[in-house]
Amino acid sequence: MHGALVLFGKVAEMWALTNDETVEMLRPILEPVLAIASDLDALYRSDESVQDWLRTQCASLDGMRPIEFLLSGDAEKIGRVRQYVAYLSGR
């Protein structure tokens, strides 16, 4: 992933993107992940508990671990995790 971030930085530079434009381009990727992180923090209040939850199989996610859904890069799967975590946190 580090290579992808470096490459994205080079693209942003080549295209002369402002910081605001760069943020706008990344927003669709970052918003769901940050919402999930916020809700998990509210639910579990410790990094260790969040890490355990992310790596535990979940029946509501087809028996897969939430981290597998997030790492898939599939917007639909990430959305499912976001909805499920929002449900758990009562949001």
mmCIF file of N, CA, C and O in Angstrom:
data_model
loop_
_atom_site.group_PDB
_atom_site.id
_atom_site.type_symbol
_atom_site.label_atom_id
_atom_site.label_comp_id
_atom_site.label_asym_id
_atom_site.label_seq_id
_atom_site.Cartn_x
_atom_site.Cartn_y
_atom_site.Cartn_z
ATOM 1 N N MET A 1 0.824 -1.200 0.000
ATOM 2 C CA MET A 1 0.000 0.000 0.000
ATOM 3 C C MET A 1 0.860 1.253 0.000
ATOM 4 O O MET A 1 0.491 2.251 -0.585
ATOM 5 N N HIS A 2 1.993 1.191 0.662
ATOM 6 C CA HIS A 2 2.864 2.355 0.718
ATOM 7 C C HIS A 2 3.178 2.846 -0.686
ATOM 8 O O HIS A 2 3.139 4.043 -0.959
ATOM 9 N N GLY A 3 3.468 1.918 -1.596
ATOM 10 C CA GLY A 3 3.762 2.288 -2.972
ATOM 11 C C GLY A 3 2.602 2.998 -3.635
ATOM 12 O O GLY A 3 2.785 3.955 -4.399
ATOM 13 N N ALA A 4 1.380 2.537 -3.346
ATOM 14 C CA ALA A 4 0.195 3.170 -3.920
ATOM 15 C C ALA A 4 0.044 4.593 -3.408
ATOM 16 O O ALA A 4 -0.344 5.497 -4.166
ATOM 17 N N LEU A 5 0.348 4.810 -2.126
ATOM 18 C CA LEU A 5 0.249 6.165 -1.570
ATOM 19 C C LEU A 5 1.292 7.092 -2.173
ATOM 20 O O LEU A 5 1.005 8.256 -2.474
ATOM 21 N N VAL A 6 2.497 6.567 -2.366
ATOM 22 C CA VAL A 6 3.551 7.364 -2.998
ATOM 23 C C VAL A 6 3.137 7.724 -4.425
ATOM 24 O O VAL A 6 3.261 8.878 -4.854
ATOM 25 N N LEU A 7 2.623 6.743 -5.149
ATOM 26 C CA LEU A 7 2.180 6.988 -6.515
ATOM 27 C C LEU A 7 1.043 8.002 -6.551
ATOM 28 O O LEU A 7 1.040 8.913 -7.388
ATOM 29 N N PHE A 8 0.098 7.881 -5.632
ATOM 30 C CA PHE A 8 -0.993 8.851 -5.582
ATOM 31 C C PHE A 8 -0.444 10.249 -5.321
ATOM 32 O O PHE A 8 -0.890 11.225 -5.924
ATOM 33 N N GLY A 9 0.530 10.358 -4.429
ATOM 34 C CA GLY A 9 1.150 11.652 -4.159
ATOM 35 C C GLY A 9 1.790 12.241 -5.406
ATOM 36 O O GLY A 9 1.680 13.440 -5.669
ATOM 37 N N LYS A 10 2.420 11.389 -6.191
ATOM 38 C CA LYS A 10 3.031 11.854 -7.442
ATOM 39 C C LYS A 10 1.961 12.304 -8.437
ATOM 40 O O LYS A 10 2.142 13.302 -9.129
ATOM 41 N N VAL A 11 0.862 11.556 -8.509
ATOM 42 C CA VAL A 11 -0.241 11.942 -9.401
ATOM 43 C C VAL A 11 -0.815 13.282 -8.957
ATOM 44 O O VAL A 11 -1.043 14.180 -9.775
ATOM 45 N N ALA A 12 -1.050 13.439 -7.670
ATOM 46 C CA ALA A 12 -1.585 14.699 -7.155
ATOM 47 C C ALA A 12 -0.649 15.865 -7.490
ATOM 48 O O ALA A 12 -1.099 16.948 -7.851
ATOM 49 N N GLU A 13 0.650 15.607 -7.388
ATOM 50 C CA GLU A 13 1.632 16.640 -7.726
ATOM 51 C C GLU A 13 1.620 16.939 -9.225
ATOM 52 O O GLU A 13 1.616 18.096 -9.641
ATOM 53 N N MET A 14 1.607 15.880 -10.052
ATOM 54 C CA MET A 14 1.581 16.056 -11.509
ATOM 55 C C MET A 14 0.350 16.839 -11.962
ATOM 56 O O MET A 14 0.419 17.642 -12.879
ATOM 57 N N TRP A 15 -0.759 16.563 -11.317
ATOM 58 C CA TRP A 15 -2.014 17.220 -11.680
ATOM 59 C C TRP A 15 -2.153 18.576 -10.998
ATOM 60 O O TRP A 15 -3.155 19.263 -11.174
ATOM 61 N N ALA A 16 -1.178 18.934 -10.184
ATOM 62 C CA ALA A 16 -1.179 20.198 -9.445
ATOM 63 C C ALA A 16 -2.432 20.349 -8.586
ATOM 64 O O ALA A 16 -3.038 21.417 -8.511
ATOM 65 N N LEU A 17 -2.808 19.258 -7.911
ATOM 66 C CA LEU A 17 -3.974 19.301 -7.032
ATOM 67 C C LEU A 17 -3.648 20.104 -5.775
ATOM 68 O O LEU A 17 -2.569 19.964 -5.201
ATOM 69 N N THR A 18 -4.591 20.908 -5.339
ATOM 70 C CA THR A 18 -4.449 21.588 -4.057
ATOM 71 C C THR A 18 -4.723 20.570 -2.952
ATOM 72 O O THR A 18 -5.225 19.469 -3.209
ATOM 73 N N ASN A 19 -4.419 20.943 -1.719
ATOM 74 C CA ASN A 19 -4.728 20.052 -0.600
ATOM 75 C C ASN A 19 -6.218 19.750 -0.548
ATOM 76 O O ASN A 19 -6.618 18.601 -0.312
ATOM 77 N N ASP A 20 -7.050 20.772 -0.753
ATOM 78 C CA ASP A 20 -8.498 20.568 -0.733
ATOM 79 C C ASP A 20 -8.942 19.611 -1.832
ATOM 80 O O ASP A 20 -9.809 18.758 -1.609
ATOM 81 N N GLU A 21 -8.368 19.737 -3.014
ATOM 82 C CA GLU A 21 -8.727 18.842 -4.116
ATOM 83 C C GLU A 21 -8.288 17.407 -3.830
ATOM 84 O O GLU A 21 -9.018 16.459 -4.122
ATOM 85 N N THR A 22 -7.131 17.274 -3.221
ATOM 86 C CA THR A 22 -6.642 15.944 -2.853
ATOM 87 C C THR A 22 -7.576 15.301 -1.832
ATOM 88 O O THR A 22 -7.937 14.134 -1.963
ATOM 89 N N VAL A 23 -7.983 16.072 -0.847
ATOM 90 C CA VAL A 23 -8.909 15.567 0.175
ATOM 91 C C VAL A 23 -10.233 15.161 -0.471
ATOM 92 O O VAL A 23 -10.786 14.106 -0.162
ATOM 93 N N GLU A 24 -10.732 15.985 -1.380
ATOM 94 C CA GLU A 24 -11.991 15.659 -2.058
ATOM 95 C C GLU A 24 -11.869 14.365 -2.854
ATOM 96 O O GLU A 24 -12.806 13.573 -2.907
ATOM 97 N N MET A 25 -10.732 14.157 -3.467
ATOM 98 C CA MET A 25 -10.535 12.938 -4.242
ATOM 99 C C MET A 25 -10.492 11.709 -3.331
ATOM 100 O O MET A 25 -10.983 10.641 -3.694
ATOM 101 N N LEU A 26 -9.937 11.863 -2.143
ATOM 102 C CA LEU A 26 -9.817 10.737 -1.207
ATOM 103 C C LEU A 26 -11.046 10.548 -0.319
ATOM 104 O O LEU A 26 -11.216 9.486 0.275
ATOM 105 N N ARG A 27 -11.894 11.560 -0.240
ATOM 106 C CA ARG A 27 -13.036 11.520 0.678
ATOM 107 C C ARG A 27 -13.896 10.257 0.544
ATOM 108 O O ARG A 27 -14.231 9.638 1.555
ATOM 109 N N PRO A 28 -14.276 9.821 -0.672
ATOM 110 C CA PRO A 28 -15.121 8.627 -0.774
ATOM 111 C C PRO A 28 -14.472 7.375 -0.197
ATOM 112 O O PRO A 28 -15.161 6.456 0.224
ATOM 113 N N ILE A 29 -13.151 7.354 -0.176
ATOM 114 C CA ILE A 29 -12.435 6.206 0.374
ATOM 115 C C ILE A 29 -12.314 6.336 1.891
ATOM 116 O O ILE A 29 -12.503 5.368 2.630
ATOM 117 N N LEU A 30 -12.009 7.541 2.351
ATOM 118 C CA LEU A 30 -11.727 7.745 3.771
ATOM 119 C C LEU A 30 -12.970 7.816 4.652
ATOM 120 O O LEU A 30 -12.940 7.327 5.785
ATOM 121 N N GLU A 31 -14.037 8.427 4.175
ATOM 122 C CA GLU A 31 -15.210 8.644 5.027
ATOM 123 C C GLU A 31 -15.764 7.363 5.645
ATOM 124 O O GLU A 31 -15.997 7.324 6.854
ATOM 125 N N PRO A 32 -15.998 6.302 4.868
ATOM 126 C CA PRO A 32 -16.539 5.092 5.500
ATOM 127 C C PRO A 32 -15.599 4.500 6.543
ATOM 128 O O PRO A 32 -16.045 4.064 7.600
ATOM 129 N N VAL A 33 -14.306 4.508 6.254
ATOM 130 C CA VAL A 33 -13.339 3.933 7.189
ATOM 131 C C VAL A 33 -13.290 4.756 8.479
ATOM 132 O O VAL A 33 -13.266 4.201 9.585
ATOM 133 N N LEU A 34 -13.315 6.078 8.360
ATOM 134 C CA LEU A 34 -13.289 6.930 9.549
ATOM 135 C C LEU A 34 -14.576 6.806 10.352
ATOM 136 O O LEU A 34 -14.544 6.840 11.591
ATOM 137 N N ALA A 35 -15.709 6.638 9.679
ATOM 138 C CA ALA A 35 -16.984 6.436 10.387
ATOM 139 C C ALA A 35 -16.955 5.116 11.151
ATOM 140 O O ALA A 35 -17.391 5.040 12.313
ATOM 141 N N ILE A 36 -16.440 4.070 10.517
ATOM 142 C CA ILE A 36 -16.317 2.769 11.189
ATOM 143 C C ILE A 36 -15.410 2.900 12.406
ATOM 144 O O ILE A 36 -15.745 2.421 13.498
ATOM 145 N N ALA A 37 -14.277 3.559 12.247
ATOM 146 C CA ALA A 37 -13.333 3.731 13.360
ATOM 147 C C ALA A 37 -13.976 4.490 14.513
ATOM 148 O O ALA A 37 -13.818 4.119 15.684
ATOM 149 N N SER A 38 -14.733 5.522 14.200
ATOM 150 C CA SER A 38 -15.390 6.321 15.231
ATOM 151 C C SER A 38 -16.424 5.487 15.992
ATOM 152 O O SER A 38 -16.482 5.521 17.226
ATOM 153 N N ASP A 39 -17.233 4.750 15.261
ATOM 154 C CA ASP A 39 -18.258 3.921 15.906
ATOM 155 C C ASP A 39 -17.625 2.805 16.737
ATOM 156 O O ASP A 39 -18.100 2.501 17.839
ATOM 157 N N LEU A 40 -16.569 2.183 16.219
ATOM 158 C CA LEU A 40 -15.902 1.123 16.992
ATOM 159 C C LEU A 40 -15.277 1.682 18.258
ATOM 160 O O LEU A 40 -15.324 1.037 19.313
ATOM 161 N N ASP A 41 -14.720 2.880 18.178
ATOM 162 C CA ASP A 41 -14.153 3.517 19.364
ATOM 163 C C ASP A 41 -15.229 3.764 20.411
ATOM 164 O O ASP A 41 -15.023 3.532 21.602
ATOM 165 N N ALA A 42 -16.404 4.213 19.961
ATOM 166 C CA ALA A 42 -17.513 4.456 20.888
ATOM 167 C C ALA A 42 -17.996 3.154 21.521
ATOM 168 O O ALA A 42 -18.382 3.134 22.690
ATOM 169 N N LEU A 43 -17.962 2.070 20.752
ATOM 170 C CA LEU A 43 -18.421 0.771 21.265
ATOM 171 C C LEU A 43 -17.439 0.128 22.230
ATOM 172 O O LEU A 43 -17.833 -0.391 23.269
ATOM 173 N N TYR A 44 -16.175 0.139 21.889
ATOM 174 C CA TYR A 44 -15.203 -0.688 22.604
ATOM 175 C C TYR A 44 -14.222 0.072 23.481
ATOM 176 O O TYR A 44 -13.680 -0.493 24.416
ATOM 177 N N ARG A 45 -13.929 1.300 23.187
ATOM 178 C CA ARG A 45 -13.095 2.168 24.020
ATOM 179 C C ARG A 45 -11.664 1.696 24.248
ATOM 180 O O ARG A 45 -10.958 2.233 25.080
ATOM 181 N N SER A 46 -11.237 0.648 23.552
ATOM 182 C CA SER A 46 -9.825 0.252 23.651
ATOM 183 C C SER A 46 -9.384 -0.299 22.303
ATOM 184 O O SER A 46 -10.145 -0.990 21.621
ATOM 185 N N ASP A 47 -8.166 0.019 21.946
ATOM 186 C CA ASP A 47 -7.626 -0.455 20.665
ATOM 187 C C ASP A 47 -7.623 -1.974 20.590
ATOM 188 O O ASP A 47 -7.937 -2.558 19.564
ATOM 189 N N GLU A 48 -7.279 -2.601 21.699
ATOM 190 C CA GLU A 48 -7.209 -4.067 21.728
ATOM 191 C C GLU A 48 -8.581 -4.686 21.457
ATOM 192 O O GLU A 48 -8.693 -5.653 20.692
ATOM 193 N N SER A 49 -9.622 -4.136 22.049
ATOM 194 C CA SER A 49 -10.970 -4.658 21.830
ATOM 195 C C SER A 49 -11.408 -4.463 20.379
ATOM 196 O O SER A 49 -12.038 -5.342 19.785
ATOM 197 N N VAL A 50 -11.083 -3.317 19.810
ATOM 198 C CA VAL A 50 -11.407 -3.051 18.401
ATOM 199 C C VAL A 50 -10.660 -4.046 17.520
ATOM 200 O O VAL A 50 -11.245 -4.648 16.607
ATOM 201 N N GLN A 51 -9.380 -4.249 17.786
ATOM 202 C CA GLN A 51 -8.586 -5.191 16.992
ATOM 203 C C GLN A 51 -9.150 -6.599 17.086
ATOM 204 O O GLN A 51 -9.224 -7.321 16.079
ATOM 205 N N ASP A 52 -9.565 -7.006 18.285
ATOM 206 C CA ASP A 52 -10.185 -8.326 18.458
ATOM 207 C C ASP A 52 -11.459 -8.429 17.634
ATOM 208 O O ASP A 52 -11.692 -9.438 16.966
ATOM 209 N N TRP A 53 -12.309 -7.394 17.679
ATOM 210 C CA TRP A 53 -13.564 -7.414 16.934
ATOM 211 C C TRP A 53 -13.294 -7.526 15.428
ATOM 212 O O TRP A 53 -13.940 -8.298 14.730
ATOM 213 N N LEU A 54 -12.327 -6.759 14.953
ATOM 214 C CA LEU A 54 -12.016 -6.766 13.522
ATOM 215 C C LEU A 54 -11.543 -8.137 13.043
ATOM 216 O O LEU A 54 -11.721 -8.478 11.880
ATOM 217 N N ARG A 55 -10.957 -8.921 13.928
ATOM 218 C CA ARG A 55 -10.365 -10.196 13.534
ATOM 219 C C ARG A 55 -11.181 -11.415 13.966
ATOM 220 O O ARG A 55 -10.706 -12.545 13.859
ATOM 221 N N THR A 56 -12.400 -11.175 14.424
ATOM 222 C CA THR A 56 -13.290 -12.263 14.843
ATOM 223 C C THR A 56 -14.364 -12.470 13.787
ATOM 224 O O THR A 56 -14.957 -11.504 13.300
ATOM 225 N N GLN A 57 -14.595 -13.732 13.431
ATOM 226 C CA GLN A 57 -15.630 -14.028 12.442
ATOM 227 C C GLN A 57 -16.973 -13.479 12.909
ATOM 228 O O GLN A 57 -17.279 -13.489 14.100
ATOM 229 N N CYS A 58 -17.757 -13.013 11.938
ATOM 230 C CA CYS A 58 -19.027 -12.359 12.246
ATOM 231 C C CYS A 58 -20.126 -12.959 11.375
ATOM 232 O O CYS A 58 -20.069 -12.873 10.141
ATOM 233 N N ALA A 59 -21.124 -13.549 12.011
ATOM 234 C CA ALA A 59 -22.223 -14.164 11.269
ATOM 235 C C ALA A 59 -22.934 -13.155 10.369
ATOM 236 O O ALA A 59 -23.366 -13.492 9.260
ATOM 237 N N SER A 60 -23.036 -11.922 10.807
ATOM 238 C CA SER A 60 -23.723 -10.887 10.026
ATOM 239 C C SER A 60 -22.927 -10.439 8.797
ATOM 240 O O SER A 60 -23.446 -9.718 7.952
ATOM 241 N N LEU A 61 -21.672 -10.865 8.725
ATOM 242 C CA LEU A 61 -20.829 -10.549 7.568
ATOM 243 C C LEU A 61 -20.435 -11.842 6.853
ATOM 244 O O LEU A 61 -19.280 -12.067 6.519
ATOM 245 N N ASP A 62 -21.425 -12.698 6.666
ATOM 246 C CA ASP A 62 -21.235 -13.965 5.952
ATOM 247 C C ASP A 62 -20.197 -14.863 6.610
ATOM 248 O O ASP A 62 -19.516 -15.643 5.943
ATOM 249 N N GLY A 63 -20.058 -14.736 7.926
ATOM 250 C CA GLY A 63 -19.112 -15.569 8.660
ATOM 251 C C GLY A 63 -17.656 -15.166 8.477
ATOM 252 O O GLY A 63 -16.754 -15.853 8.926
ATOM 253 N N MET A 64 -17.449 -14.035 7.816
ATOM 254 C CA MET A 64 -16.081 -13.554 7.598
ATOM 255 C C MET A 64 -15.683 -12.579 8.699
ATOM 256 O O MET A 64 -16.527 -12.091 9.446
ATOM 257 N N ARG A 65 -14.399 -12.295 8.766
ATOM 258 C CA ARG A 65 -13.912 -11.311 9.720
ATOM 259 C C ARG A 65 -14.114 -9.917 9.118
ATOM 260 O O ARG A 65 -13.899 -9.724 7.913
ATOM 261 N N PRO A 66 -14.533 -8.940 9.924
ATOM 262 C CA PRO A 66 -14.725 -7.590 9.394
ATOM 263 C C PRO A 66 -13.494 -7.050 8.665
ATOM 264 O O PRO A 66 -13.616 -6.390 7.637
ATOM 265 N N ILE A 67 -12.310 -7.352 9.156
ATOM 266 C CA ILE A 67 -11.090 -6.848 8.520
ATOM 267 C C ILE A 67 -10.968 -7.360 7.091
ATOM 268 O O ILE A 67 -10.461 -6.669 6.213
ATOM 269 N N GLU A 68 -11.467 -8.584 6.833
ATOM 270 C CA GLU A 68 -11.422 -9.126 5.470
ATOM 271 C C GLU A 68 -12.299 -8.298 4.534
ATOM 272 O O GLU A 68 -11.935 -8.056 3.384
ATOM 273 N N PHE A 69 -13.464 -7.897 5.028
ATOM 274 C CA PHE A 69 -14.349 -7.047 4.237
ATOM 275 C C PHE A 69 -13.672 -5.711 3.946
ATOM 276 O O PHE A 69 -13.713 -5.216 2.823
ATOM 277 N N LEU A 70 -13.047 -5.129 4.961
ATOM 278 C CA LEU A 70 -12.418 -3.818 4.790
ATOM 279 C C LEU A 70 -11.223 -3.880 3.847
ATOM 280 O O LEU A 70 -11.030 -2.990 3.022
ATOM 281 N N LEU A 71 -10.439 -4.921 3.954
ATOM 282 C CA LEU A 71 -9.244 -5.041 3.116
ATOM 283 C C LEU A 71 -9.557 -5.441 1.681
ATOM 284 O O LEU A 71 -8.698 -5.326 0.808
ATOM 285 N N SER A 72 -10.786 -5.873 1.431
ATOM 286 C CA SER A 72 -11.159 -6.280 0.076
ATOM 287 C C SER A 72 -11.137 -5.099 -0.892
ATOM 288 O O SER A 72 -10.976 -5.276 -2.094
ATOM 289 N N GLY A 73 -11.336 -3.892 -0.342
ATOM 290 C CA GLY A 73 -11.410 -2.715 -1.198
ATOM 291 C C GLY A 73 -12.738 -2.585 -1.915
ATOM 292 O O GLY A 73 -12.967 -1.636 -2.654
ATOM 293 N N ASP A 74 -13.636 -3.523 -1.687
ATOM 294 C CA ASP A 74 -14.954 -3.533 -2.320
ATOM 295 C C ASP A 74 -15.866 -2.559 -1.572
ATOM 296 O O ASP A 74 -16.135 -2.738 -0.384
ATOM 297 N N ALA A 75 -16.335 -1.531 -2.255
ATOM 298 C CA ALA A 75 -17.148 -0.488 -1.615
ATOM 299 C C ALA A 75 -18.405 -1.068 -0.974
ATOM 300 O O ALA A 75 -18.825 -0.614 0.092
ATOM 301 N N GLU A 76 -18.999 -2.079 -1.598
ATOM 302 C CA GLU A 76 -20.212 -2.691 -1.033
ATOM 303 C C GLU A 76 -19.907 -3.393 0.287
ATOM 304 O O GLU A 76 -20.655 -3.260 1.259
ATOM 305 N N LYS A 77 -18.800 -4.117 0.338
ATOM 306 C CA LYS A 77 -18.425 -4.813 1.576
ATOM 307 C C LYS A 77 -18.069 -3.815 2.669
ATOM 308 O O LYS A 77 -18.439 -3.995 3.827
ATOM 309 N N ILE A 78 -17.346 -2.775 2.323
ATOM 310 C CA ILE A 78 -16.999 -1.742 3.300
ATOM 311 C C ILE A 78 -18.278 -1.082 3.806
ATOM 312 O O ILE A 78 -18.421 -0.830 5.002
ATOM 313 N N GLY A 79 -19.219 -0.851 2.906
ATOM 314 C CA GLY A 79 -20.511 -0.291 3.295
ATOM 315 C C GLY A 79 -21.271 -1.199 4.250
ATOM 316 O O GLY A 79 -21.926 -0.720 5.176
ATOM 317 N N ARG A 80 -21.196 -2.496 4.028
ATOM 318 C CA ARG A 80 -21.859 -3.442 4.942
ATOM 319 C C ARG A 80 -21.261 -3.372 6.338
ATOM 320 O O ARG A 80 -21.988 -3.389 7.335
ATOM 321 N N VAL A 81 -19.942 -3.280 6.406
ATOM 322 C CA VAL A 81 -19.296 -3.151 7.718
ATOM 323 C C VAL A 81 -19.734 -1.842 8.361
ATOM 324 O O VAL A 81 -20.087 -1.813 9.552
ATOM 325 N N ARG A 82 -19.764 -0.782 7.592
ATOM 326 C CA ARG A 82 -20.171 0.519 8.127
ATOM 327 C C ARG A 82 -21.590 0.464 8.679
ATOM 328 O O ARG A 82 -21.858 0.936 9.780
ATOM 329 N N GLN A 83 -22.498 -0.124 7.925
ATOM 330 C CA GLN A 83 -23.893 -0.226 8.377
ATOM 331 C C GLN A 83 -24.000 -1.091 9.627
ATOM 332 O O GLN A 83 -24.735 -0.767 10.568
ATOM 333 N N TYR A 84 -23.276 -2.206 9.644
ATOM 334 C CA TYR A 84 -23.346 -3.101 10.778
ATOM 335 C C TYR A 84 -22.791 -2.457 12.050
ATOM 336 O O TYR A 84 -23.391 -2.546 13.121
ATOM 337 N N VAL A 85 -21.667 -1.779 11.920
ATOM 338 C CA VAL A 85 -21.067 -1.110 13.078
ATOM 339 C C VAL A 85 -21.968 0.032 13.554
ATOM 340 O O VAL A 85 -22.139 0.228 14.763
ATOM 341 N N ALA A 86 -22.577 0.762 12.625
ATOM 342 C CA ALA A 86 -23.520 1.826 13.005
ATOM 343 C C ALA A 86 -24.701 1.229 13.761
ATOM 344 O O ALA A 86 -25.146 1.786 14.769
ATOM 345 N N TYR A 87 -25.191 0.093 13.308
ATOM 346 C CA TYR A 87 -26.288 -0.606 13.998
ATOM 347 C C TYR A 87 -25.866 -1.000 15.410
ATOM 348 O O TYR A 87 -26.589 -0.756 16.377
ATOM 349 N N LEU A 88 -24.685 -1.592 15.531
ATOM 350 C CA LEU A 88 -24.186 -2.019 16.852
ATOM 351 C C LEU A 88 -24.038 -0.852 17.809
ATOM 352 O O LEU A 88 -24.310 -0.976 19.006
ATOM 353 N N SER A 89 -23.601 0.292 17.265
ATOM 354 C CA SER A 89 -23.350 1.444 18.129
ATOM 355 C C SER A 89 -24.615 2.281 18.352
ATOM 356 O O SER A 89 -24.585 3.263 19.087
ATOM 357 N N GLY A 90 -25.709 1.905 17.700
ATOM 358 C CA GLY A 90 -26.964 2.628 17.879
ATOM 359 C C GLY A 90 -27.030 3.945 17.121
ATOM 360 O O GLY A 90 -27.816 4.819 17.449
ATOM 361 N N ARG A 91 -26.226 4.067 16.096
ATOM 362 C CA ARG A 91 -26.208 5.316 15.309
ATOM 363 C C ARG A 91 -26.981 5.174 14.034
ATOM 364 O O ARG A 91 -27.182 4.220 13.452
#
